[in-house]
Amino acid sequence: MVEDAVEAIGFGTFQWKLSILTGLAWMADAMEMMILSILAPQLHCEWRLPTLEVALLTSAVFIGMMISSSLWGNISDKYGRKTGLKMSVLWTMFYGVMSAFAPVYGWILVLRALVGFGIGGAPQSVTLYAEFLPMKSRATCILLIEIFWALGTVFEVLLAILVMPTLGWRWLLGLSTIPLFLFSILCFWLPESARYDMLTGNHEKALATLKRIATENGVPMPLGKLIAARQEERGKIQDLFSSHFRWTTLLLWFIWFANAFSYYGLVLLTTELFQEGGACGMSKSKKMELRCNLECKYLNSDDYKDLLWTTLSEFPGLLVTLWAIDRLGRRKTMALCFFVFSMCIIPLYGCVGRTSMTVLIFIARAFISGGFQAAYVYTPEVYPTATRAIGLGTSSGMARVGALITPFVAQVMLESSVYLALSVYCCCCLLAAIASCALPIETTGRGLQESIHREWGQEMVGRAPSQNSGENLPSSTASQG
């Protein structure tokens, strides 16, 4: 099996190059999302846009992502991971540059929605990446790729500090496509997934890819013939609801929804809670009077510093997930992250000071981002090669639904009742923690499933059992188990 070859070849030079290339795709994704925090107040002032149109500009990107996530997954399963990823990157780069030339609001609304449509394919870089990683490195490598997300947000803010005061937002939109441009040049080095080639019957191409990886890593190619696991029908959404995966799919969709709903909700809540002074802050009438007196305000250097500080919580979240993902398992790690987030929300009901509020929000964001990272590890592992891309794509689409809904809770509902808004996020994450524990398949220590018709563990036949765990692990990792 391809799994045996990947395990025998191990992690080396090829995977390091692939890590950087996948990281560029994540940086580009993060930068395009971070632009929303910078572009909205700028256009609000420059074009005198009402609040509803400013909010719609943000929603348009998420709508594009929600519509396209499943489509890119379907393309990647039917026509190849490399094909789907390359198309989505070129699409995003083209419309990202075009949006810099938007003359009026209507044009930039449409163009940013088309950018969001392209960003919906970014998670497929994880699908391709995971299929080239040996078992013992998979979780760690996918989590470390998330560093590029944090770097992308930091780079976007630094770029804004340099560009916005002198050149303006159009240059910022254009220059933000730099990682996409680099990826589009370097992706010609990228091979198609050997697992995908075997599934489509391209045995010679899969073998050539594995030989190339072995050569780049400086290790011998394993002896023997590749075993075919061809499957004609791929990328069918109904396969996600087969008897083996139905419950997993439904639970995962809710977990991804809760992740994005809570993550982006907390980002919006942070500003609102600081302005209001917490749950027992200023009265509603005083708050409304203050808002009426506020004039259009451009982002200043202090605002950009605050944006930089908020991204730092991503790093401790990554460290916690790195520590827990293999020790506790994927399911328990996600449950832990959701539970800690809920526990950090509860103290916000009281009259906590600004410092305590900042610490609680920092910890909550660290753990909810950690839950996102654990979901990105688990989802490609739980689905077989034939439906891996569409499984990740549909899950990502559900996350965009959560991101679309959350402003109505974090901003609209918050005006009516702070306690009600906080309760929604707290209960949602408690339910997500239960859903994580209820997932029927734990993927820790498992190989990637090749065919949808094979049950877990069947692809491991013929390999030496581990002496430590009792699982059917490949002989190359059993000695290190």
Coordinates of C-alpha atoms in Angstrom, one line a residue:
M1 CA 0.0 0.0 0.0
V2 CA 1.0 3.6 -0.4
E3 CA 0.7 3.9 3.3
D4 CA 3.6 1.4 3.7
A5 CA 5.8 3.3 1.3
V6 CA 5.1 6.6 3.0
E7 CA 6.0 5.1 6.4
A8 CA 9.1 3.5 5.1
I9 CA 10.4 6.6 3.3
G10 CA 9.7 8.7 6.4
F11 CA 9.9 12.5 6.9
G12 CA 12.7 14.3 5.1
T13 CA 13.7 17.0 2.7
F14 CA 10.6 16.5 0.5
Q15 CA 8.2 17.0 3.5
W16 CA 10.2 20.1 4.6
K17 CA 9.7 21.7 1.1
L18 CA 6.0 20.7 1.2
S19 CA 5.6 22.2 4.6
I20 CA 6.8 25.6 3.4
L21 CA 4.6 25.4 0.3
T22 CA 1.5 24.5 2.4
G23 CA 2.5 27.2 4.8
L24 CA 2.4 29.8 2.0
A25 CA -1.2 28.8 1.3
W26 CA -2.1 29.2 4.9
M27 CA -0.4 32.6 5.1
A28 CA -2.4 33.8 2.2
D29 CA -5.6 32.6 3.7
A30 CA -4.8 34.3 7.0
M31 CA -3.9 37.6 5.3
E32 CA -7.1 37.7 3.3
M33 CA -9.1 37.2 6.5
M34 CA -7.1 39.8 8.4
I35 CA -7.7 42.3 5.7
L36 CA -11.4 42.4 6.8
S37 CA -10.4 44.0 10.1
I38 CA -8.4 46.7 8.3
L39 CA -10.4 47.3 5.2
A40 CA -13.9 47.7 6.8
P41 CA -13.1 50.8 9.0
Q42 CA -11.1 52.4 6.1
L43 CA -13.9 52.2 3.6
H44 CA -16.4 53.1 6.2
C45 CA -14.7 56.5 6.5
E46 CA -13.4 57.0 3.0
W47 CA -16.6 56.1 1.1
R48 CA -19.0 57.1 4.0
L49 CA -20.6 53.6 4.0
P50 CA -23.4 52.9 6.5
T51 CA -22.8 50.2 9.1
L52 CA -24.9 47.6 7.3
E53 CA -22.9 47.9 4.1
V54 CA -19.6 47.6 6.0
A55 CA -20.9 44.4 7.7
L56 CA -22.1 43.1 4.3
L57 CA -18.6 43.5 3.0
T58 CA -17.3 41.1 5.6
S59 CA -20.2 38.7 5.2
A60 CA -19.7 38.6 1.4
V61 CA -16.3 36.9 1.9
F62 CA -17.7 34.3 4.2
I63 CA -20.6 33.6 1.8
G64 CA -18.2 33.0 -1.0
M65 CA -16.2 30.6 1.2
M66 CA -19.3 28.8 2.4
I67 CA -20.5 28.3 -1.2
S68 CA -17.2 27.1 -2.6
S69 CA -15.8 24.9 0.2
S70 CA -17.7 21.8 -0.8
L71 CA -17.1 22.5 -4.5
W72 CA -13.3 22.7 -4.1
G73 CA -13.5 19.4 -2.1
N74 CA -15.4 17.8 -4.9
I75 CA -12.9 19.0 -7.5
S76 CA -10.0 17.8 -5.4
D77 CA -11.5 14.3 -5.0
K78 CA -12.5 14.0 -8.7
Y79 CA -9.6 15.7 -10.5
G80 CA -6.8 15.7 -8.0
R81 CA -5.5 17.5 -5.0
K82 CA -3.0 19.5 -6.9
T83 CA -5.5 20.6 -9.6
G84 CA -8.0 21.8 -7.0
L85 CA -5.4 23.6 -4.9
K86 CA -3.8 25.3 -7.9
M87 CA -7.1 26.5 -9.3
S88 CA -8.2 27.9 -6.0
V89 CA -4.9 29.8 -5.5
L90 CA -4.9 31.3 -9.0
W91 CA -8.6 32.3 -8.6
T92 CA -7.9 34.0 -5.2
M93 CA -4.8 35.8 -6.5
F94 CA -6.6 37.1 -9.7
Y95 CA -9.6 38.5 -7.8
G96 CA -7.5 39.7 -4.9
V97 CA -5.5 41.9 -7.3
M98 CA -8.7 42.9 -9.2
S99 CA -10.4 44.1 -6.0
A100 CA -7.6 46.6 -5.5
F101 CA -9.0 48.4 -8.6
A102 CA -12.6 48.4 -7.5
P103 CA -14.1 51.9 -8.4
V104 CA -17.3 51.7 -6.2
Y105 CA -18.8 49.8 -3.3
G106 CA -20.8 47.4 -5.6
W107 CA -17.7 46.3 -7.4
I108 CA -15.6 45.6 -4.3
L109 CA -18.5 43.7 -2.7
V110 CA -18.6 41.3 -5.7
L111 CA -14.9 41.0 -6.0
R112 CA -14.3 40.3 -2.3
A113 CA -17.1 37.6 -2.5
L114 CA -15.1 36.1 -5.4
V115 CA -11.9 36.2 -3.3
G116 CA -13.8 34.4 -0.6
F117 CA -14.9 31.8 -3.2
G118 CA -11.2 31.1 -3.9
I119 CA -10.2 31.0 -0.2
G120 CA -12.7 28.2 0.2
G121 CA -10.2 25.9 -1.5
A122 CA -7.3 26.7 0.9
P123 CA -8.1 23.8 3.3
Q124 CA -7.3 21.4 0.5
S125 CA -3.6 22.2 1.0
V126 CA -4.0 20.2 4.3
T127 CA -5.5 17.3 2.5
L128 CA -2.6 17.1 0.1
Y129 CA -0.1 17.7 2.9
A130 CA -1.5 15.0 5.2
E131 CA -1.3 12.4 2.4
F132 CA 2.5 12.7 2.2
L133 CA 3.1 12.6 5.9
P134 CA 4.1 9.4 7.9
M135 CA 1.9 8.5 10.8
K136 CA 4.2 9.6 13.7
S137 CA 4.8 13.1 12.1
R138 CA 1.3 13.8 10.8
A139 CA -0.4 15.5 13.8
T140 CA 2.7 17.6 14.8
C141 CA 3.3 18.7 11.2
I142 CA -0.3 19.8 10.5
L143 CA -0.3 21.7 13.8
L144 CA 3.0 23.4 13.1
I145 CA 1.6 24.5 9.8
E146 CA -0.8 26.6 11.8
I147 CA 2.2 28.8 12.8
F148 CA 2.0 30.2 9.2
W149 CA -1.6 31.3 10.0
A150 CA -0.4 33.4 12.9
L151 CA 2.6 34.7 10.9
G152 CA 0.2 35.6 8.1
T153 CA -2.0 37.8 10.4
V154 CA 1.1 39.4 11.9
F155 CA 2.6 40.1 8.4
E156 CA -0.7 41.6 7.2
V157 CA -0.8 44.0 10.2
L158 CA 2.8 45.0 9.7
L159 CA 2.1 45.5 5.9
A160 CA -0.8 47.7 6.8
I161 CA 1.3 49.8 9.2
L162 CA 3.8 50.4 6.3
V163 CA 1.4 50.8 3.4
M164 CA -1.9 52.4 4.7
P165 CA -0.6 55.8 5.8
T166 CA 1.1 56.5 2.5
L167 CA -0.1 54.3 -0.3
G168 CA -3.6 53.4 0.9
W169 CA -5.9 50.3 1.0
R170 CA -5.6 49.5 -2.8
W171 CA -1.9 48.9 -2.5
L172 CA -2.5 46.8 0.7
L173 CA -5.0 44.6 -1.2
G174 CA -2.5 44.1 -4.1
L175 CA 0.6 43.5 -1.9
S176 CA -1.4 41.0 0.2
T177 CA -1.4 38.6 -2.7
I178 CA 2.4 38.1 -2.5
P179 CA 2.2 34.6 -0.8
L180 CA -0.3 33.5 -3.4
F181 CA 2.0 34.7 -6.2
L182 CA 4.9 32.7 -4.6
F183 CA 2.8 29.7 -4.2
S184 CA 1.6 29.8 -7.9
I185 CA 5.2 29.8 -9.0
L186 CA 6.4 27.1 -6.7
C187 CA 3.4 24.8 -7.1
F188 CA 4.8 23.4 -10.4
W189 CA 7.3 21.5 -8.2
L190 CA 4.3 20.0 -6.3
P191 CA 3.5 16.4 -7.2
E192 CA 0.0 14.9 -7.2
S193 CA -0.9 12.8 -4.2
A194 CA 0.3 9.2 -4.6
R195 CA -2.7 8.0 -2.7
Y196 CA -5.0 9.8 -5.2
D197 CA -3.1 8.4 -8.2
M198 CA -3.4 4.9 -6.9
L199 CA -7.1 5.4 -6.3
T200 CA -7.6 6.6 -9.9
G201 CA -5.5 3.7 -11.4
N202 CA -2.4 5.8 -12.2
H203 CA 0.0 3.2 -10.6
E204 CA 3.0 4.2 -12.6
K205 CA 2.6 7.9 -11.7
A206 CA 2.1 7.0 -8.0
L207 CA 5.2 4.9 -8.1
A208 CA 7.2 7.6 -9.8
T209 CA 6.1 10.1 -7.1
L210 CA 7.1 7.8 -4.3
K211 CA 10.5 7.1 -5.9
R212 CA 11.0 10.9 -6.3
I213 CA 10.3 11.4 -2.5
A214 CA 12.6 8.6 -1.6
T215 CA 15.4 10.1 -3.7
E216 CA 14.9 13.6 -2.2
N217 CA 14.9 12.2 1.3
G218 CA 18.0 10.1 0.6
V219 CA 16.4 6.7 1.5
P220 CA 15.9 3.5 -0.5
M221 CA 12.5 2.8 -2.0
P222 CA 10.8 -0.1 -0.3
L223 CA 10.8 -3.4 -2.2
G224 CA 7.6 -5.0 -3.7
K225 CA 4.7 -4.0 -5.8
L226 CA 2.1 -1.3 -5.0
I227 CA -1.3 -2.7 -4.1
A228 CA -4.1 -1.0 -6.0
A229 CA -7.2 0.3 -4.2
R230 CA -8.9 1.8 -7.2
Q231 CA -12.3 3.4 -6.7
E232 CA -14.2 4.9 -9.7
E233 CA -16.6 7.0 -7.7
R234 CA -14.9 9.8 -5.7
G235 CA -15.9 13.0 -4.2
K236 CA -19.6 12.1 -3.7
I237 CA -21.2 13.9 -0.7
Q238 CA -23.6 10.9 -0.1
D239 CA -20.5 8.8 0.8
L240 CA -20.1 11.0 3.9
F241 CA -23.5 9.6 5.0
S242 CA -22.7 5.9 4.6
S243 CA -23.5 3.8 7.6
H244 CA -19.8 3.9 8.6
F245 CA -19.4 7.7 8.5
R246 CA -22.9 9.2 9.0
W247 CA -22.6 9.9 12.7
T248 CA -19.0 11.1 12.4
T249 CA -20.0 13.6 9.6
L250 CA -22.9 15.1 11.5
L251 CA -20.9 15.5 14.7
L252 CA -17.9 17.0 12.8
W253 CA -20.1 19.5 11.0
F254 CA -21.4 20.7 14.3
I255 CA -17.9 20.8 15.8
W256 CA -16.6 22.9 12.9
F257 CA -19.6 25.2 13.1
A258 CA -19.1 25.7 16.8
N259 CA -15.4 26.4 16.3
A260 CA -15.8 29.2 13.8
F261 CA -18.9 30.5 15.5
S262 CA -17.0 30.9 18.8
Y263 CA -13.7 31.9 17.4
Y264 CA -14.9 34.8 15.3
G265 CA -17.5 35.6 17.9
L266 CA -14.9 36.1 20.5
V267 CA -12.9 38.4 18.2
L268 CA -16.0 40.6 17.8
L269 CA -16.9 40.3 21.5
T270 CA -13.5 41.6 22.6
T271 CA -14.0 45.1 21.2
E272 CA -17.6 45.3 22.4
L273 CA -16.8 44.2 26.0
F274 CA -13.9 46.6 26.3
Q275 CA -16.1 49.5 25.1
E276 CA -18.9 48.6 27.4
G277 CA -16.7 47.9 30.4
G278 CA -17.8 44.3 30.8
A279 CA -21.2 42.7 31.6
C280 CA -22.0 45.3 34.3
G281 CA -20.6 48.3 32.6
M282 CA -22.3 51.4 31.3
S283 CA -26.1 51.5 30.9
K284 CA -27.6 50.9 27.5
S285 CA -28.8 54.5 27.2
K286 CA -25.4 55.9 28.0
K287 CA -23.8 53.5 25.6
M288 CA -26.2 54.5 22.8
E289 CA -25.6 58.2 23.5
L290 CA -21.8 57.6 23.3
R291 CA -22.1 55.7 20.1
C292 CA -24.2 58.6 18.5
N293 CA -21.5 61.0 19.4
L294 CA -18.7 58.9 17.9
E295 CA -17.5 60.1 14.5
C296 CA -15.8 58.2 11.8
K297 CA -12.5 57.0 13.0
Y298 CA -9.5 55.7 11.0
L299 CA -7.3 53.0 12.5
N300 CA -4.3 54.5 14.2
S301 CA -1.0 53.0 15.4
D302 CA -2.5 51.9 18.8
D303 CA -5.3 50.1 17.0
Y304 CA -2.7 48.2 14.9
K305 CA -0.8 47.3 18.0
D306 CA -4.0 45.9 19.6
L307 CA -4.5 43.8 16.4
L308 CA -1.0 42.4 16.8
W309 CA -1.4 41.6 20.4
T310 CA -4.6 39.6 19.8
T311 CA -2.8 37.3 17.4
L312 CA -0.3 36.2 20.1
S313 CA -3.0 34.0 21.8
E314 CA -2.7 31.7 18.7
F315 CA 0.8 30.5 19.8
P316 CA -0.1 29.3 23.4
G317 CA -3.1 27.6 21.9
L318 CA -0.8 25.8 19.4
L319 CA 1.5 24.7 22.2
V320 CA -1.4 23.2 24.3
T321 CA -2.7 21.3 21.3
L322 CA 0.8 20.0 20.4
W323 CA 1.2 18.7 23.9
A324 CA -2.3 17.1 24.1
I325 CA -3.0 15.8 20.5
D326 CA -1.0 12.5 20.8
R327 CA -1.2 12.1 24.6
L328 CA -5.0 12.6 25.0
G329 CA -6.0 11.8 21.5
R330 CA -7.8 13.9 18.9
R331 CA -11.3 13.7 20.4
K332 CA -10.3 14.5 24.0
T333 CA -8.1 17.4 22.8
M334 CA -11.0 19.0 21.0
A335 CA -13.3 18.4 24.0
L336 CA -10.7 20.0 26.3
C337 CA -10.4 23.1 24.1
F338 CA -14.2 23.6 24.0
F339 CA -14.6 23.0 27.7
V340 CA -11.8 25.5 28.8
F341 CA -13.3 28.1 26.4
S342 CA -16.7 27.8 28.1
M343 CA -15.1 28.0 31.6
C344 CA -13.4 31.2 30.6
I345 CA -16.7 32.7 29.3
I346 CA -18.5 32.1 32.6
P347 CA -16.5 34.6 34.8
L348 CA -17.3 37.4 32.2
Y349 CA -20.9 37.4 33.6
G350 CA -19.5 39.1 36.7
C351 CA -18.0 42.5 37.3
V352 CA -14.4 41.6 36.4
G353 CA -11.7 44.3 35.8
R354 CA -10.2 45.1 32.5
T355 CA -7.0 43.1 33.2
S356 CA -8.9 40.0 34.3
M357 CA -11.2 40.3 31.3
T358 CA -8.1 40.5 29.0
V359 CA -6.6 37.4 30.6
L360 CA -9.8 35.4 30.3
I361 CA -10.4 36.4 26.7
F362 CA -6.7 35.6 25.9
I363 CA -7.0 32.1 27.4
A364 CA -10.4 31.6 25.7
R365 CA -9.0 32.5 22.3
A366 CA -5.9 30.4 22.8
F367 CA -8.1 27.3 23.4
I368 CA -10.7 27.9 20.7
S369 CA -7.9 28.3 18.2
G370 CA -6.4 25.1 19.5
G371 CA -9.7 23.3 18.9
F372 CA -9.7 24.5 15.3
Q373 CA -6.2 23.1 14.9
A374 CA -7.2 19.7 16.4
A375 CA -10.1 19.6 14.0
Y376 CA -7.8 20.2 11.1
V377 CA -5.7 17.2 12.2
Y378 CA -8.7 14.9 12.8
T379 CA -10.8 15.5 9.8
P380 CA -8.4 14.4 7.0
E381 CA -7.5 11.4 9.1
V382 CA -11.0 10.1 9.6
Y383 CA -12.1 10.0 6.0
P384 CA -10.8 7.7 3.3
T385 CA -8.8 9.0 0.3
A386 CA -11.9 8.8 -2.0
T387 CA -13.8 11.3 0.2
R388 CA -11.1 13.0 2.2
A389 CA -11.2 16.3 0.3
I390 CA -14.9 16.7 0.2
G391 CA -15.1 15.7 3.9
L392 CA -12.8 18.5 4.8
G393 CA -14.5 20.8 2.3
T394 CA -18.0 20.3 3.7
S395 CA -16.7 20.7 7.3
S396 CA -15.0 23.9 6.3
G397 CA -18.2 25.1 4.7
M398 CA -20.1 24.5 8.0
A399 CA -17.4 26.6 9.7
R400 CA -18.2 29.5 7.3
V401 CA -21.9 29.2 8.3
G402 CA -20.9 29.7 11.9
A403 CA -18.8 32.7 10.9
L404 CA -21.7 34.2 9.0
I405 CA -24.1 33.9 12.0
T406 CA -21.8 35.0 14.8
P407 CA -22.0 38.8 14.1
F408 CA -25.7 38.7 14.9
V409 CA -25.0 37.3 18.3
A410 CA -21.7 39.1 19.2
Q411 CA -23.0 42.5 18.0
V412 CA -26.8 42.6 17.6
M413 CA -27.8 40.3 20.5
L414 CA -25.1 41.9 22.7
E415 CA -26.9 45.2 22.5
S416 CA -30.0 43.6 24.0
S417 CA -28.4 41.4 26.6
V418 CA -24.7 40.7 27.3
Y419 CA -25.6 37.7 29.4
L420 CA -27.7 36.1 26.7
A421 CA -24.9 36.6 24.1
L422 CA -22.3 35.1 26.5
S423 CA -24.7 32.2 27.3
V424 CA -25.1 31.3 23.6
Y425 CA -21.3 30.9 23.2
C426 CA -20.9 29.1 26.4
C427 CA -23.6 26.6 25.7
C428 CA -22.5 26.1 22.1
C429 CA -19.0 25.1 23.2
L430 CA -20.2 22.8 25.9
L431 CA -22.3 21.0 23.4
A432 CA -19.3 20.9 21.0
A433 CA -17.2 19.3 23.8
I434 CA -19.9 16.6 24.2
A435 CA -20.0 16.1 20.4
S436 CA -16.2 15.7 20.4
C437 CA -16.3 12.9 23.0
A438 CA -19.2 11.3 21.1
L439 CA -17.2 10.9 17.8
P440 CA -17.1 7.1 17.1
I441 CA -13.6 6.9 15.6
E442 CA -10.4 7.9 17.3
T443 CA -7.7 8.4 14.7
T444 CA -4.6 8.6 16.9
G445 CA -2.1 6.0 15.8
R446 CA -4.1 5.1 12.7
G447 CA -3.0 5.0 9.1
L448 CA -4.9 6.9 6.5
Q449 CA -7.7 4.9 5.1
E450 CA -7.4 4.3 1.3
S451 CA -10.8 3.1 0.1
I452 CA -14.3 3.8 1.4
H453 CA -15.1 0.1 1.1
R454 CA -12.3 -0.8 3.6
E455 CA -12.9 -0.8 7.3
W456 CA -10.4 0.7 9.7
G457 CA -7.3 -1.4 10.1
Q458 CA -7.7 -3.4 6.9
E459 CA -5.1 -1.3 5.1
M460 CA -2.6 -2.3 7.8
V461 CA -2.7 -6.1 7.0
G462 CA 0.7 -7.6 6.6
R463 CA 2.5 -5.2 8.9
A464 CA 4.1 -6.1 12.2
P465 CA 1.9 -5.3 15.2
S466 CA 3.2 -2.8 17.8
Q467 CA 4.4 -4.4 21.0
N468 CA 3.3 -1.3 23.1
S469 CA -0.1 -0.3 21.9
G470 CA -1.5 -3.5 20.5
E471 CA -2.6 -1.5 17.3
N472 CA -1.6 -2.6 13.9
L473 CA 1.1 -0.1 13.2
P474 CA 3.7 -0.1 10.4
S475 CA 6.9 -2.0 11.3
S476 CA 8.9 1.2 10.7
T477 CA 7.1 3.0 13.5
A478 CA 6.4 0.0 15.8
S479 CA 9.9 0.0 17.1
Q480 CA 9.6 3.7 18.0
G481 CA 6.1 3.3 19.5

